[in-house]
Amino acid sequence: MAKFQRPNLPKDITEEERRAAMFDALYSLDLSDKLEKRENDKLSYLSWANAWAEFKRAYPNAEYRIIKNPESNLPYFNDPEIGIMVYTEVTADNQSYEMWLPVMDAKNKSMKEQAYTYQVYDNYKKQYVEKTVNAATMFDVNKTIMRCLVKNLAMFGLGLYVYAGEDIPNEEILQNDSNLQKKQQTRRTKATTIQQPTQEKYAGIKTALSYCNDQTSLMNLYRQHQNEVENNAEIKALFTERKQQIQAA
């Protein structure tokens, strides 16, 4: 069973070089023996427990946070038209990454607070048939949050290579040594491109701001993200603008 091995780094290494080395080490970690199969599905996935255990070996002081809706204090954001979204944030080695994921059913259809139907073409019946997406439950929300956390950890390199778009490849792909070597050769390129621009990194805060309709909810959101607000002029300006909008309403 593969376990994270901290790279031997020179004492005079820069912070940027240390982070790049740690990213490489996490990205190169073979997780194929920790992947699990979804029921009735060819795809494999990395459980949150295995992902967090390996990440804590790399960063013992790592922390994660589930971003809550300041209006409801619930761990998700709901739009009646397009569905439910969850957000997480992971902090390690003095850097934070935020990630988001919609609540989806087994067919990767966005789930909402109410059940709804949609039509798909049935090639066998040669006609459109109606399908139903069930209403989301707290079980669905909880499962999505933990999947979001695993995706969040991938931003630091852990398990990043197993992602193909939004899907996790099967074991046959992971065990293909030649493919793995090619992916490892490009990990430094991925390390540079994975850095999120500011507008994406703070997407969760911006979304939460739009839900603040009074001074109390705005202040609660500020307290949750005080460090980010005070250290980023753009985000601080957005809070000020939202405060003015609430006062003018």
Short mmCIF file of C-alpha atoms in Angstrom, two decimals:
data_model
loop_
_atom_site.label_atom_id
_atom_site.label_comp_id
_atom_site.label_asym_id
_atom_site.label_seq_id
_atom_site.Cartn_x
_atom_site.Cartn_y
_atom_site.Cartn_z
CA MET A 1 0.00 0.00 0.00
CA ALA A 2 1.55 3.29 -1.14
CA LYS A 3 2.13 5.93 1.52
CA PHE A 4 3.30 9.48 1.18
CA GLN A 5 7.05 9.96 1.56
CA ARG A 6 8.17 13.49 2.32
CA PRO A 7 10.85 14.56 -0.18
CA ASN A 8 14.34 15.38 1.12
CA LEU A 9 14.71 19.08 0.52
CA PRO A 10 17.78 21.31 0.98
CA LYS A 11 17.64 23.80 3.84
CA ASP A 12 18.09 26.80 1.57
CA ILE A 13 15.10 25.93 -0.64
CA THR A 14 12.66 28.74 -1.36
CA GLU A 15 9.00 28.62 -0.37
CA GLU A 16 7.97 28.34 -4.02
CA GLU A 17 10.41 25.49 -4.64
CA ARG A 18 9.22 23.67 -1.50
CA ARG A 19 5.61 23.91 -2.56
CA ALA A 20 6.45 22.69 -6.06
CA ALA A 21 8.36 19.73 -4.61
CA MET A 22 5.45 18.85 -2.32
CA PHE A 23 3.02 19.11 -5.23
CA ASP A 24 5.23 16.74 -7.26
CA ALA A 25 5.41 14.28 -4.38
CA LEU A 26 1.65 14.25 -3.88
CA TYR A 27 0.96 14.15 -7.60
CA SER A 28 3.33 11.18 -8.06
CA LEU A 29 1.76 9.18 -5.23
CA ASP A 30 0.25 5.96 -6.61
CA LEU A 31 -3.28 5.73 -5.21
CA SER A 32 -4.50 2.81 -7.31
CA ASP A 33 -4.64 0.49 -4.27
CA LYS A 34 -6.92 2.98 -2.49
CA LEU A 35 -9.46 3.42 -5.27
CA GLU A 36 -12.91 1.96 -4.77
CA LYS A 37 -15.59 0.95 -7.24
CA ARG A 38 -19.00 2.57 -7.35
CA GLU A 39 -21.85 0.08 -7.33
CA ASN A 40 -22.98 -0.79 -10.88
CA ASP A 41 -20.39 1.61 -12.26
CA LYS A 42 -17.14 1.08 -14.17
CA LEU A 43 -15.60 4.21 -12.69
CA SER A 44 -13.43 4.22 -9.58
CA TYR A 45 -13.19 6.88 -6.91
CA LEU A 46 -10.98 7.87 -3.99
CA SER A 47 -12.83 7.94 -0.68
CA TRP A 48 -12.57 11.06 1.44
CA ALA A 49 -11.15 9.03 4.35
CA ASN A 50 -8.22 7.70 2.30
CA ALA A 51 -7.64 11.08 0.67
CA TRP A 52 -7.59 12.97 3.96
CA ALA A 53 -5.34 10.37 5.63
CA GLU A 54 -2.73 10.70 2.89
CA PHE A 55 -2.99 14.49 2.84
CA LYS A 56 -2.46 14.73 6.61
CA ARG A 57 0.70 12.66 6.23
CA ALA A 58 1.98 15.32 3.87
CA TYR A 59 0.62 18.29 5.82
CA PRO A 60 -0.01 17.37 9.50
CA ASN A 61 -1.33 20.88 10.22
CA ALA A 62 -3.69 20.95 7.23
CA GLU A 63 -7.23 22.18 7.83
CA TYR A 64 -10.41 22.09 5.80
CA ARG A 65 -13.56 24.15 6.06
CA ILE A 66 -17.07 23.67 4.73
CA ILE A 67 -18.37 27.02 3.53
CA LYS A 68 -21.86 27.67 4.87
CA ASN A 69 -24.64 29.79 3.49
CA PRO A 70 -24.66 32.88 5.75
CA GLU A 71 -28.44 33.23 5.34
CA SER A 72 -29.35 29.75 6.57
CA ASN A 73 -26.09 28.56 8.17
CA LEU A 74 -26.55 25.37 6.13
CA PRO A 75 -23.61 23.78 4.27
CA TYR A 76 -25.00 24.41 0.79
CA PHE A 77 -26.25 27.14 -1.52
CA ASN A 78 -29.53 26.63 -3.33
CA ASP A 79 -30.82 28.17 -6.53
CA PRO A 80 -34.36 26.94 -7.28
CA GLU A 81 -33.73 27.18 -11.01
CA ILE A 82 -30.36 25.48 -11.42
CA GLY A 83 -29.83 23.39 -8.29
CA ILE A 84 -27.68 23.05 -5.19
CA MET A 85 -23.96 23.81 -4.86
CA VAL A 86 -21.50 23.05 -2.03
CA TYR A 87 -18.12 24.64 -1.32
CA THR A 88 -15.06 23.58 0.67
CA GLU A 89 -11.74 25.22 1.43
CA VAL A 90 -8.44 23.54 2.32
CA THR A 91 -5.47 25.32 3.88
CA ALA A 92 -1.96 23.84 4.02
CA ASP A 93 1.54 25.32 3.97
CA ASN A 94 0.08 28.84 4.30
CA GLN A 95 -1.93 28.57 1.09
CA SER A 96 -5.65 27.97 0.61
CA TYR A 97 -7.63 26.55 -2.26
CA GLU A 98 -11.40 26.64 -2.59
CA MET A 99 -13.47 24.09 -4.50
CA TRP A 100 -17.13 23.74 -5.45
CA LEU A 101 -19.33 20.89 -6.65
CA PRO A 102 -23.03 20.63 -7.57
CA VAL A 103 -25.23 18.04 -5.90
CA MET A 104 -25.94 15.45 -8.61
CA ASP A 105 -27.79 12.16 -8.93
CA ALA A 106 -26.41 8.90 -10.35
CA LYS A 107 -26.98 10.23 -13.89
CA ASN A 108 -25.00 13.40 -13.14
CA LYS A 109 -28.14 15.51 -13.26
CA SER A 110 -28.28 18.51 -10.93
CA MET A 111 -30.51 17.88 -7.94
CA LYS A 112 -32.83 20.51 -6.49
CA GLU A 113 -34.92 20.89 -3.36
CA GLN A 114 -37.92 19.68 -5.36
CA ALA A 115 -38.12 16.71 -7.74
CA TYR A 116 -38.36 17.55 -11.43
CA THR A 117 -38.61 15.77 -14.78
CA TYR A 118 -36.76 16.00 -18.08
CA GLN A 119 -36.98 14.25 -21.43
CA VAL A 120 -34.41 12.08 -23.20
CA TYR A 121 -34.61 10.27 -26.52
CA ASP A 122 -34.97 6.49 -26.19
CA ASN A 123 -33.26 4.82 -29.16
CA TYR A 124 -35.07 1.55 -28.49
CA LYS A 125 -38.56 3.06 -28.32
CA LYS A 126 -37.71 5.68 -30.98
CA GLN A 127 -39.36 8.40 -28.94
CA TYR A 128 -38.74 10.81 -26.10
CA VAL A 129 -39.32 9.44 -22.61
CA GLU A 130 -39.64 11.29 -19.32
CA LYS A 131 -37.07 10.87 -16.56
CA THR A 132 -37.30 12.09 -12.96
CA VAL A 133 -34.63 13.63 -10.77
CA ASN A 134 -35.53 13.08 -7.14
CA ALA A 135 -35.40 15.89 -4.62
CA ALA A 136 -32.03 16.22 -2.90
CA THR A 137 -31.71 14.99 0.66
CA MET A 138 -29.15 15.86 3.32
CA PHE A 139 -27.51 12.52 2.54
CA ASP A 140 -26.94 13.74 -1.03
CA VAL A 141 -25.57 17.04 0.25
CA ASN A 142 -23.24 15.31 2.72
CA LYS A 143 -21.93 12.93 0.05
CA THR A 144 -21.27 15.84 -2.31
CA ILE A 145 -19.43 17.82 0.35
CA MET A 146 -17.00 14.96 0.94
CA ARG A 147 -16.52 14.47 -2.81
CA CYS A 148 -15.85 18.19 -3.05
CA LEU A 149 -13.22 17.87 -0.31
CA VAL A 150 -11.40 15.14 -2.28
CA LYS A 151 -11.46 17.35 -5.36
CA ASN A 152 -10.20 20.22 -3.21
CA LEU A 153 -7.21 18.14 -2.06
CA ALA A 154 -6.36 17.43 -5.69
CA MET A 155 -5.55 21.12 -6.08
CA PHE A 156 -2.48 20.42 -3.94
CA GLY A 157 -1.55 17.47 -6.18
CA LEU A 158 -3.10 14.53 -4.31
CA GLY A 159 -4.90 12.31 -6.82
CA LEU A 160 -4.96 15.05 -9.45
CA TYR A 161 -3.72 12.71 -12.17
CA VAL A 162 -6.67 10.35 -11.76
CA TYR A 163 -9.12 13.03 -12.84
CA ALA A 164 -10.16 13.15 -16.48
CA GLY A 165 -12.38 16.21 -16.74
CA GLU A 166 -14.83 15.73 -13.89
CA ASP A 167 -14.62 11.92 -13.91
CA ILE A 168 -12.23 9.50 -12.24
CA PRO A 169 -10.74 6.90 -14.62
CA ASN A 170 -10.88 3.18 -13.99
CA GLU A 171 -8.09 1.04 -12.59
CA GLU A 172 -6.97 -0.10 -16.03
CA ILE A 173 -5.98 3.47 -16.88
CA LEU A 174 -4.24 3.96 -13.54
CA GLN A 175 -2.26 0.74 -13.95
CA ASN A 176 -1.04 1.67 -17.41
CA ASP A 177 2.58 2.51 -16.61
CA SER A 178 3.29 4.30 -19.86
CA ASN A 179 0.32 6.61 -19.42
CA LEU A 180 1.30 7.27 -15.82
CA GLN A 181 4.85 8.18 -16.84
CA LYS A 182 3.56 10.67 -19.40
CA LYS A 183 1.30 12.24 -16.81
CA GLN A 184 4.12 12.47 -14.30
CA GLN A 185 6.30 14.22 -16.89
CA THR A 186 3.67 16.94 -17.26
CA ARG A 187 2.97 17.41 -13.55
CA ARG A 188 5.07 20.56 -13.30
CA THR A 189 3.02 22.10 -16.09
CA LYS A 190 -0.13 21.17 -14.20
CA ALA A 191 1.37 22.60 -11.03
CA THR A 192 1.63 26.00 -12.64
CA THR A 193 -1.71 25.93 -14.41
CA ILE A 194 -3.62 24.67 -11.36
CA GLN A 195 -3.19 28.01 -9.59
CA GLN A 196 -6.66 29.52 -9.64
CA PRO A 197 -7.13 33.14 -10.64
CA THR A 198 -8.47 35.35 -7.87
CA GLN A 199 -11.97 35.52 -9.27
CA GLU A 200 -12.26 31.70 -9.15
CA LYS A 201 -10.57 31.28 -5.78
CA TYR A 202 -13.08 33.63 -4.18
CA ALA A 203 -16.09 32.46 -6.19
CA GLY A 204 -17.70 31.01 -3.06
CA ILE A 205 -17.44 34.29 -1.17
CA LYS A 206 -18.88 36.22 -4.11
CA THR A 207 -21.79 33.79 -4.32
CA ALA A 208 -22.39 34.08 -0.59
CA LEU A 209 -22.40 37.89 -0.84
CA SER A 210 -25.32 37.75 -3.24
CA TYR A 211 -27.34 35.91 -0.56
CA CYS A 212 -26.71 38.59 2.10
CA ASN A 213 -29.85 40.71 2.34
CA ASP A 214 -29.23 42.36 5.71
CA GLN A 215 -26.39 43.68 7.86
CA THR A 216 -26.43 40.65 10.16
CA SER A 217 -25.86 38.08 7.42
CA LEU A 218 -23.23 40.32 5.83
CA MET A 219 -21.36 40.62 9.13
CA ASN A 220 -21.53 36.85 9.69
CA LEU A 221 -20.02 36.27 6.25
CA TYR A 222 -17.29 38.83 6.97
CA ARG A 223 -16.36 37.08 10.20
CA GLN A 224 -16.12 33.74 8.39
CA HIS A 225 -13.73 35.18 5.81
CA GLN A 226 -12.09 38.04 7.71
CA ASN A 227 -8.55 37.11 6.68
CA GLU A 228 -9.44 36.85 2.99
CA VAL A 229 -11.35 40.15 3.08
CA GLU A 230 -8.62 42.13 4.82
CA ASN A 231 -5.88 40.72 2.60
CA ASN A 232 -7.62 41.21 -0.74
CA ALA A 233 -8.62 44.69 -1.88
CA GLU A 234 -11.04 43.38 -4.50
CA ILE A 235 -13.00 41.25 -2.04
CA LYS A 236 -12.98 44.04 0.55
CA ALA A 237 -14.44 46.41 -2.05
CA LEU A 238 -17.20 43.89 -2.83
CA PHE A 239 -18.16 43.73 0.85
CA THR A 240 -18.25 47.53 1.02
CA GLU A 241 -20.38 47.70 -2.12
CA ARG A 242 -22.79 45.08 -0.77
CA LYS A 243 -23.06 46.97 2.53
CA GLN A 244 -23.97 50.15 0.67
CA GLN A 245 -26.57 48.28 -1.40
CA ILE A 246 -28.21 46.88 1.74
CA GLN A 247 -28.26 50.32 3.41
CA ALA A 248 -29.81 51.89 0.31
CA ALA A 249 -32.52 49.22 0.01
#
